[in-house]
PDB file of C-alpha atoms and ligand atoms in Angstrom:
ATOM      1  CA  UNK A   1       0.000   0.000   0.000  1.00 96.00           C
ATOM      2  CA  UNK A   2       1.388   3.376  -0.953  1.00 97.00           C
ATOM      3  CA  UNK A   3       0.278   7.008  -1.031  1.00 98.00           C
ATOM      4  CA  UNK A   4       0.683   8.383  -4.552  1.00 98.00           C
ATOM      5  CA  UNK A   5       2.125  11.655  -3.308  1.00 98.00           C
ATOM      6  CA  UNK A   6       4.992   9.804  -1.607  1.00 98.00           C
ATOM      7  CA  UNK A   7       6.068   7.657  -4.571  1.00 98.00           C
ATOM      8  CA  UNK A   8       9.163   8.425  -6.627  1.00 98.00           C
ATOM      9  CA  UNK A   9       9.178   8.245 -10.409  1.00 98.00           C
ATOM     10  CA  UNK A  10      11.269   5.070 -10.281  1.00 98.00           C
ATOM     11  CA  UNK A  11       8.899   3.386  -7.820  1.00 97.00           C
ATOM     12  CA  UNK A  12       5.863   4.404  -9.880  1.00 97.00           C
ATOM     13  CA  UNK A  13       7.429   2.805 -12.966  1.00 96.00           C
ATOM     14  CA  UNK A  14       7.821  -0.468 -11.062  1.00 96.00           C
ATOM     15  CA  UNK A  15       4.098  -0.722 -10.276  1.00 96.00           C
ATOM     16  CA  UNK A  16       2.641  -2.218 -13.439  1.00 91.00           C
ATOM     17  CA  UNK A  17      -0.889  -3.006 -12.339  1.00 94.00           C
ATOM     18  CA  UNK A  18      -1.907  -0.402  -9.770  1.00 98.00           C
ATOM     19  CA  UNK A  19      -5.174  -0.493  -7.903  1.00 98.00           C
ATOM     20  CA  UNK A  20      -6.003   3.196  -7.626  1.00 98.00           C
ATOM     21  CA  UNK A  21      -8.018   4.324  -4.621  1.00 98.00           C
ATOM     22  CA  UNK A  22      -9.409   7.859  -4.575  1.00 98.00           C
ATOM     23  CA  UNK A  23     -10.696   9.144  -1.214  1.00 98.00           C
ATOM     24  CA  UNK A  24     -13.481  11.726  -1.386  1.00 98.00           C
ATOM     25  CA  UNK A  25     -14.105  13.958   1.601  1.00 98.00           C
ATOM     26  CA  UNK A  26     -15.434  17.459   2.066  1.00 98.00           C
ATOM     27  CA  UNK A  27     -14.607  20.804   3.640  1.00 98.00           C
ATOM     28  CA  UNK A  28     -17.686  21.598   5.677  1.00 96.00           C
ATOM     29  CA  UNK A  29     -18.924  22.407   9.163  1.00 96.00           C
ATOM     30  CA  UNK A  30     -19.223  19.456  11.527  1.00 96.00           C
ATOM     31  CA  UNK A  31     -20.361  21.252  14.673  1.00 95.00           C
ATOM     32  CA  UNK A  32     -18.147  22.744  17.355  1.00 96.00           C
ATOM     33  CA  UNK A  33     -16.599  19.457  18.422  1.00 98.00           C
ATOM     34  CA  UNK A  34     -15.327  18.197  15.032  1.00 98.00           C
ATOM     35  CA  UNK A  35     -13.111  19.821  12.375  1.00 98.00           C
ATOM     36  CA  UNK A  36     -14.097  20.928   8.881  1.00 98.00           C
ATOM     37  CA  UNK A  37     -12.055  18.043   7.506  1.00 98.00           C
ATOM     38  CA  UNK A  38     -14.039  15.290   9.246  1.00 98.00           C
ATOM     39  CA  UNK A  39     -15.257  13.592   6.053  1.00 98.00           C
ATOM     40  CA  UNK A  40     -11.819  13.943   4.491  1.00 98.00           C
ATOM     41  CA  UNK A  41     -10.046  12.292   7.428  1.00 98.00           C
ATOM     42  CA  UNK A  42     -12.641   9.503   7.537  1.00 98.00           C
ATOM     43  CA  UNK A  43     -12.327   8.803   3.792  1.00 98.00           C
ATOM     44  CA  UNK A  44      -8.536   8.652   4.050  1.00 98.00           C
ATOM     45  CA  UNK A  45      -8.637   6.341   7.056  1.00 98.00           C
ATOM     46  CA  UNK A  46     -11.012   3.922   5.322  1.00 98.00           C
ATOM     47  CA  UNK A  47      -8.892   4.054   2.162  1.00 98.00           C
ATOM     48  CA  UNK A  48      -5.738   3.292   4.133  1.00 98.00           C
ATOM     49  CA  UNK A  49      -7.372   0.374   5.969  1.00 98.00           C
ATOM     50  CA  UNK A  50      -8.712  -1.080   2.690  1.00 98.00           C
ATOM     51  CA  UNK A  51      -5.387  -0.632   0.890  1.00 98.00           C
ATOM     52  CA  UNK A  52      -3.310  -2.161   3.718  1.00 96.00           C
ATOM     53  CA  UNK A  53      -3.370  -5.740   2.549  1.00 83.00           C
ATOM     54  CA  UNK A  54      -3.570  -5.109  -1.190  1.00 94.00           C
ATOM     55  CA  UNK A  55      -0.404  -5.319  -3.215  1.00 92.00           C
ATOM     56  CA  UNK A  56       0.152  -2.425  -5.628  1.00 96.00           C
ATOM     57  CA  UNK A  57      -2.644  -0.394  -4.112  1.00 98.00           C
ATOM     58  CA  UNK A  58      -2.009   3.309  -4.547  1.00 98.00           C
ATOM     59  CA  UNK A  59      -4.024   5.928  -2.669  1.00 98.00           C
ATOM     60  CA  UNK A  60      -4.472   9.007  -4.825  1.00 98.00           C
ATOM     61  CA  UNK A  61      -4.605  12.560  -3.390  1.00 98.00           C
ATOM     62  CA  UNK A  62      -7.926  13.104  -1.637  1.00 98.00           C
ATOM     63  CA  UNK A  63     -10.536  15.370  -3.158  1.00 98.00           C
ATOM     64  CA  UNK A  64     -11.475  17.561  -0.209  1.00 98.00           C
ATOM     65  CA  UNK A  65     -13.590  20.317  -1.723  1.00 98.00           C
ATOM     66  CA  UNK A  66     -16.626  18.554  -3.105  1.00 98.00           C
ATOM     67  CA  UNK A  67     -20.410  18.959  -3.173  1.00 97.00           C
ATOM     68  CA  UNK A  68     -21.307  20.631   0.146  1.00 95.00           C
ATOM     69  CA  UNK A  69     -24.013  22.932  -1.121  1.00 95.00           C
ATOM     70  CA  UNK A  70     -26.241  22.241   1.891  1.00 91.00           C
ATOM     71  CA  UNK A  71     -23.881  24.044   4.277  1.00 91.00           C
ATOM     72  CA  UNK A  72     -23.132  27.092   2.193  1.00 91.00           C
ATOM     73  CA  UNK A  73     -22.723  30.255   4.211  1.00 92.00           C
ATOM     74  CA  UNK A  74     -21.339  28.468   7.295  1.00 93.00           C
ATOM     75  CA  UNK A  75     -17.626  29.309   7.604  1.00 95.00           C
ATOM     76  CA  UNK A  76     -15.619  27.815   5.918  1.00 96.00           C
ATOM     77  CA  UNK A  77     -17.771  25.239   4.192  1.00 96.00           C
ATOM     78  CA  UNK A  78     -16.814  25.207   0.517  1.00 97.00           C
ATOM     79  CA  UNK A  79     -18.353  23.486  -2.439  1.00 97.00           C
ATOM     80  CA  UNK A  80     -18.057  22.942  -6.148  1.00 98.00           C
ATOM     81  CA  UNK A  81     -21.017  22.227  -8.397  1.00 98.00           C
ATOM     82  CA  UNK A  82     -22.210  18.634  -8.592  1.00 97.00           C
ATOM     83  CA  UNK A  83     -21.635  18.678 -12.369  1.00 98.00           C
ATOM     84  CA  UNK A  84     -18.044  19.849 -11.788  1.00 98.00           C
ATOM     85  CA  UNK A  85     -17.440  17.011  -9.345  1.00 98.00           C
ATOM     86  CA  UNK A  86     -18.817  14.499 -11.826  1.00 98.00           C
ATOM     87  CA  UNK A  87     -16.540  15.818 -14.593  1.00 98.00           C
ATOM     88  CA  UNK A  88     -13.548  15.983 -12.254  1.00 98.00           C
ATOM     89  CA  UNK A  89     -14.013  12.331 -11.300  1.00 98.00           C
ATOM     90  CA  UNK A  90     -14.270  11.341 -14.939  1.00 98.00           C
ATOM     91  CA  UNK A  91     -11.151  13.291 -15.900  1.00 98.00           C
ATOM     92  CA  UNK A  92      -9.094  11.780 -13.085  1.00 98.00           C
ATOM     93  CA  UNK A  93     -10.287   8.256 -13.907  1.00 98.00           C
ATOM     94  CA  UNK A  94      -9.690   8.829 -17.627  1.00 98.00           C
ATOM     95  CA  UNK A  95      -6.181  10.093 -16.950  1.00 98.00           C
ATOM     96  CA  UNK A  96      -5.434   7.066 -14.753  1.00 98.00           C
ATOM     97  CA  UNK A  97      -6.102   4.659 -17.619  1.00 98.00           C
ATOM     98  CA  UNK A  98      -2.720   5.556 -19.145  1.00 97.00           C
ATOM     99  CA  UNK A  99      -1.217   3.312 -16.462  1.00 97.00           C
ATOM    100  CA  UNK A 100      -3.472   0.276 -16.909  1.00 96.00           C
ATOM    101  CA  UNK A 101      -5.031   0.155 -13.462  1.00 98.00           C
ATOM    102  CA  UNK A 102      -6.470  -3.117 -12.241  1.00 97.00           C
ATOM    103  CA  UNK A 103      -9.354  -1.010 -10.979  1.00 98.00           C
ATOM    104  CA  UNK A 104     -10.235   2.510  -9.904  1.00 98.00           C
ATOM    105  CA  UNK A 105     -11.973   2.670  -6.527  1.00 98.00           C
ATOM    106  CA  UNK A 106     -13.673   5.749  -5.082  1.00 98.00           C
ATOM    107  CA  UNK A 107     -14.109   5.781  -1.299  1.00 98.00           C
ATOM    108  CA  UNK A 108     -16.510   8.526  -0.320  1.00 98.00           C
ATOM    109  CA  UNK A 109     -17.283   9.770   3.199  1.00 97.00           C
ATOM    110  CA  UNK A 110     -19.659  12.565   2.251  1.00 96.00           C
ATOM    111  CA  UNK A 111     -23.114  11.363   1.291  1.00 93.00           C
ATOM    112  CA  UNK A 112     -24.031  14.402  -0.830  1.00 95.00           C
ATOM    113  CA  UNK A 113     -21.366  13.305  -3.336  1.00 97.00           C
ATOM    114  CA  UNK A 114     -23.211  10.085  -4.111  1.00 97.00           C
ATOM    115  CA  UNK A 115     -25.162  11.253  -7.161  1.00 97.00           C
ATOM    116  CA  UNK A 116     -22.142  12.829  -8.859  1.00 98.00           C
ATOM    117  CA  UNK A 117     -20.142   9.626  -8.355  1.00 98.00           C
ATOM    118  CA  UNK A 118     -22.930   7.387  -9.613  1.00 98.00           C
ATOM    119  CA  UNK A 119     -23.407   9.392 -12.803  1.00 98.00           C
ATOM    120  CA  UNK A 120     -19.648   9.622 -13.385  1.00 98.00           C
ATOM    121  CA  UNK A 121     -19.548   5.822 -13.115  1.00 98.00           C
ATOM    122  CA  UNK A 122     -22.365   5.455 -15.645  1.00 98.00           C
ATOM    123  CA  UNK A 123     -20.688   7.817 -18.131  1.00 98.00           C
ATOM    124  CA  UNK A 124     -17.348   6.041 -17.699  1.00 98.00           C
ATOM    125  CA  UNK A 125     -18.918   2.626 -18.241  1.00 98.00           C
ATOM    126  CA  UNK A 126     -19.889   3.788 -21.717  1.00 98.00           C
ATOM    127  CA  UNK A 127     -16.780   5.773 -22.515  1.00 98.00           C
ATOM    128  CA  UNK A 128     -14.214   3.386 -21.036  1.00 98.00           C
ATOM    129  CA  UNK A 129     -15.869  -0.025 -20.756  1.00 97.00           C
ATOM    130  CA  UNK A 130     -12.564  -1.702 -19.870  1.00 97.00           C
ATOM    131  CA  UNK A 131     -12.015   0.474 -16.807  1.00 98.00           C
ATOM    132  CA  UNK A 132     -13.206  -1.260 -13.658  1.00 98.00           C
ATOM    133  CA  UNK A 133     -14.610   1.695 -11.732  1.00 98.00           C
ATOM    134  CA  UNK A 134     -16.102   1.050  -8.277  1.00 98.00           C
ATOM    135  CA  UNK A 135     -17.548   3.427  -5.719  1.00 98.00           C
ATOM    136  CA  UNK A 136     -18.343   3.085  -2.035  1.00 98.00           C
ATOM    137  CA  UNK A 137     -20.008   5.464   0.415  1.00 95.00           C
ATOM    138  CA  UNK A 138     -20.905   4.721   4.003  1.00 86.00           C
ATOM    139  CA  UNK A 139     -22.175   1.112   4.081  1.00 85.00           C
ATOM    140  CA  UNK A 140     -25.849   0.403   4.649  1.00 85.00           C
ATOM    141  CA  UNK A 141     -26.497   1.940   8.035  1.00 83.00           C
ATOM    142  CA  UNK A 142     -28.038  -1.219   9.445  1.00 85.00           C
ATOM    143  CA  UNK A 143     -24.484  -2.610   9.364  1.00 92.00           C
ATOM    144  CA  UNK A 144     -23.416  -0.037  11.965  1.00 93.00           C
ATOM    145  CA  UNK A 145     -24.688  -0.562  15.524  1.00 94.00           C
ATOM    146  CA  UNK A 146     -25.664   2.623  17.284  1.00 95.00           C
ATOM    147  CA  UNK A 147     -26.659   3.523  20.838  1.00 96.00           C
ATOM    148  CA  UNK A 148     -28.444   6.700  19.737  1.00 96.00           C
ATOM    149  CA  UNK A 149     -31.502   7.260  17.617  1.00 94.00           C
ATOM    150  CA  UNK A 150     -30.618   8.336  14.080  1.00 91.00           C
ATOM    151  CA  UNK A 151     -31.675  11.801  12.908  1.00 91.00           C
ATOM    152  CA  UNK A 152     -32.971  12.259   9.381  1.00 86.00           C
ATOM    153  CA  UNK A 153     -29.427  12.777   8.149  1.00 85.00           C
ATOM    154  CA  UNK A 154     -26.025  11.601   9.402  1.00 86.00           C
ATOM    155  CA  UNK A 155     -23.952  14.549  10.475  1.00 93.00           C
ATOM    156  CA  UNK A 156     -21.510  15.127  13.319  1.00 96.00           C
ATOM    157  CA  UNK A 157     -23.372  12.515  15.378  1.00 96.00           C
ATOM    158  CA  UNK A 158     -22.451   9.219  17.006  1.00 97.00           C
ATOM    159  CA  UNK A 159     -20.936   7.557  13.946  1.00 97.00           C
ATOM    160  CA  UNK A 160     -18.834  10.411  12.608  1.00 97.00           C
ATOM    161  CA  UNK A 161     -17.728  11.481  16.083  1.00 98.00           C
ATOM    162  CA  UNK A 162     -16.734   7.919  17.037  1.00 98.00           C
ATOM    163  CA  UNK A 163     -14.748   7.552  13.819  1.00 98.00           C
ATOM    164  CA  UNK A 164     -12.919  10.808  14.519  1.00 98.00           C
ATOM    165  CA  UNK A 165     -12.230   9.843  18.161  1.00 98.00           C
ATOM    166  CA  UNK A 166     -10.470   6.787  16.780  1.00 98.00           C
ATOM    167  CA  UNK A 167      -8.749   8.396  13.765  1.00 98.00           C
ATOM    168  CA  UNK A 168      -7.862  11.924  14.922  1.00 98.00           C
ATOM    169  CA  UNK A 169      -8.625  12.268  18.652  1.00 98.00           C
ATOM    170  CA  UNK A 170      -6.536  15.451  18.883  1.00 98.00           C
ATOM    171  CA  UNK A 171      -9.005  17.221  16.597  1.00 98.00           C
ATOM    172  CA  UNK A 172     -12.104  16.299  18.643  1.00 98.00           C
ATOM    173  CA  UNK A 173     -13.331  18.446  21.540  1.00 98.00           C
ATOM    174  CA  UNK A 174     -15.970  16.384  23.344  1.00 98.00           C
ATOM    175  CA  UNK A 175     -16.659  19.260  25.773  1.00 98.00           C
ATOM    176  CA  UNK A 176     -18.332  20.968  22.798  1.00 98.00           C
ATOM    177  CA  UNK A 177     -20.366  17.959  21.645  1.00 98.00           C
ATOM    178  CA  UNK A 178     -24.113  18.632  21.734  1.00 96.00           C
ATOM    179  CA  UNK A 179     -27.050  16.273  21.235  1.00 97.00           C
ATOM    180  CA  UNK A 180     -29.490  17.838  18.804  1.00 96.00           C
ATOM    181  CA  UNK A 181     -32.344  16.435  16.766  1.00 95.00           C
ATOM    182  CA  UNK A 182     -33.615  19.177  14.469  1.00 92.00           C
ATOM    183  CA  UNK A 183     -37.126  18.479  13.258  1.00 89.00           C
ATOM    184  CA  UNK A 184     -37.386  17.610   9.620  1.00 87.00           C
ATOM    185  CA  UNK A 185     -38.565  20.773   7.864  1.00 86.00           C
ATOM    186  CA  UNK A 186     -41.625  20.754   5.645  1.00 88.00           C
ATOM    187  CA  UNK A 187     -40.680  20.084   2.055  1.00 89.00           C
ATOM    188  CA  UNK A 188     -37.436  18.299   2.950  1.00 87.00           C
ATOM    189  CA  UNK A 189     -36.433  16.174  -0.029  1.00 87.00           C
ATOM    190  CA  UNK A 190     -39.049  17.897  -2.184  1.00 93.00           C
ATOM    191  CA  UNK A 191     -37.369  21.227  -2.798  1.00 93.00           C
ATOM    192  CA  UNK A 192     -33.881  22.765  -2.638  1.00 91.00           C
ATOM    193  CA  UNK A 193     -33.028  23.452   0.985  1.00 87.00           C
ATOM    194  CA  UNK A 194     -29.873  24.461   2.825  1.00 86.00           C
ATOM    195  CA  UNK A 195     -29.434  22.740   6.187  1.00 81.00           C
ATOM    196  CA  UNK A 196     -27.313  25.363   7.920  1.00 79.00           C
ATOM    197  CA  UNK A 197     -30.020  27.034   9.973  1.00 78.00           C
ATOM    198  CA  UNK A 198     -31.696  23.828  11.118  1.00 87.00           C
ATOM    199  CA  UNK A 199     -29.161  22.714  13.710  1.00 89.00           C
ATOM    200  CA  UNK A 200     -27.819  25.309  16.166  1.00 89.00           C
ATOM    201  CA  UNK A 201     -24.909  23.067  17.144  1.00 92.00           C
ATOM    202  CA  UNK A 202     -24.219  21.706  13.660  1.00 92.00           C
ATOM    203  CA  UNK A 203     -25.016  18.142  14.774  1.00 94.00           C
ATOM    204  CA  UNK A 204     -27.895  15.970  13.616  1.00 94.00           C
ATOM    205  CA  UNK A 205     -28.066  13.249  16.228  1.00 96.00           C
ATOM    206  CA  UNK A 206     -26.193  12.498  19.429  1.00 97.00           C
ATOM    207  CA  UNK A 207     -22.399  12.788  19.387  1.00 98.00           C
ATOM    208  CA  UNK A 208     -22.159  12.601  23.195  1.00 98.00           C
ATOM    209  CA  UNK A 209     -22.377   8.789  23.195  1.00 98.00           C
ATOM    210  CA  UNK A 210     -19.486   8.434  20.744  1.00 98.00           C
ATOM    211  CA  UNK A 211     -16.329   6.492  21.615  1.00 98.00           C
ATOM    212  CA  UNK A 212     -13.048   5.575  19.966  1.00 98.00           C
ATOM    213  CA  UNK A 213     -13.897   1.882  20.424  1.00 98.00           C
ATOM    214  CA  UNK A 214     -17.048   2.272  18.372  1.00 98.00           C
ATOM    215  CA  UNK A 215     -15.059   4.268  15.839  1.00 98.00           C
ATOM    216  CA  UNK A 216     -12.654   1.372  15.406  1.00 98.00           C
ATOM    217  CA  UNK A 217     -15.574  -1.019  14.893  1.00 97.00           C
ATOM    218  CA  UNK A 218     -17.214   1.295  12.341  1.00 97.00           C
ATOM    219  CA  UNK A 219     -13.945   1.676  10.451  1.00 97.00           C
ATOM    220  CA  UNK A 220     -13.377  -2.079  10.376  1.00 97.00           C
ATOM    221  CA  UNK A 221     -16.964  -2.717   9.253  1.00 97.00           C
ATOM    222  CA  UNK A 222     -16.702  -0.230   6.403  1.00 96.00           C
ATOM    223  CA  UNK A 223     -13.282  -1.422   5.280  1.00 97.00           C
ATOM    224  CA  UNK A 224     -14.298  -5.091   5.393  1.00 96.00           C
ATOM    225  CA  UNK A 225     -17.461  -4.366   3.423  1.00 96.00           C
ATOM    226  CA  UNK A 226     -15.343  -2.771   0.673  1.00 97.00           C
ATOM    227  CA  UNK A 227     -12.683  -5.512   0.740  1.00 97.00           C
ATOM    228  CA  UNK A 228     -15.354  -8.236   0.515  1.00 96.00           C
ATOM    229  CA  UNK A 229     -16.965  -6.525  -2.477  1.00 97.00           C
ATOM    230  CA  UNK A 230     -13.628  -6.183  -4.282  1.00 97.00           C
ATOM    231  CA  UNK A 231     -13.016  -9.901  -3.639  1.00 97.00           C
ATOM    232  CA  UNK A 232     -16.454 -10.839  -4.963  1.00 98.00           C
ATOM    233  CA  UNK A 233     -15.730  -8.786  -8.073  1.00 97.00           C
ATOM    234  CA  UNK A 234     -12.418 -10.582  -8.568  1.00 97.00           C
ATOM    235  CA  UNK A 235     -10.407  -7.347  -8.260  1.00 96.00           C
ATOM    236  CA  UNK A 236      -8.273  -8.649  -5.385  1.00 95.00           C
TER     237      UNK A 236
HETATM  238 ZN1  LIG B   1     -19.523  14.337   7.629  1.00 57.90          ZN
END
C-alpha cells in the first residue's frame, strides 16, 4: 500500500498493475466538536485500511472540496457544483487509464457526493468499458450498531464522532459535543433546501455517546465491506 504523493518516479514505474483508490471527503462544518475536515479524514482512514493488505494499491490525493451545497454560508464550508465534481471524477479516472489500473476505486465519506459519483460511473462505463470503476459510500447503516436514535441525516453525530475519536482524537473536543435532533422541515427532499439554519450546534443526532472503540468497529466494518466486495468482483 502506498500514497501516490509519496512515490518516486522510479517506484511508480515499477508498479505495473496499480489499484487506484481515490478518497473523497469534504470541507464543511461538523459542529463545534469536530473539524471541517471530518469527512476527508474519515475517507482517508477507510482508504488506508482497505489498501493495507492489497499489493500495488495506490491511494491518490484526496478530493477535499466537493459537493457541500447544503452548508453554504457556514464558515468555511466550501463546495463545487455537482456537475463539476462528476466531470472531475471522470477526468481523473480517464487520466489514470494511461497506467493500466487493475481497478479505480472511489471511497466517499460525504453522502451528498453520491449522485455525482454514480453518474460519473455510468458515463465512464460507456466511454471506457474496460475500466473497472467502483464506488463506495458509508455502508448500509443497518451494518453499523448505534446507541443513539438516528436523525434524518447523518452529520456530526455518534458515527462520525466515534470515527474521529479513533482516527484523529486530537481534533475532537468532546466538551463541545451537543445532542441535537432538528425536526425535519416541511418540504425536505421535495425542494432545494440548505441545512445550515436547522441545527444550532451543527449536529444531527447524538455525538455525546461516541467512543473511539465504536469508531474502530465502524472503520473495520466499512473497510471489510469494501474488501469483501472487491473480492467478490475478482479485483483482489
Ligand atoms: Zn460528515
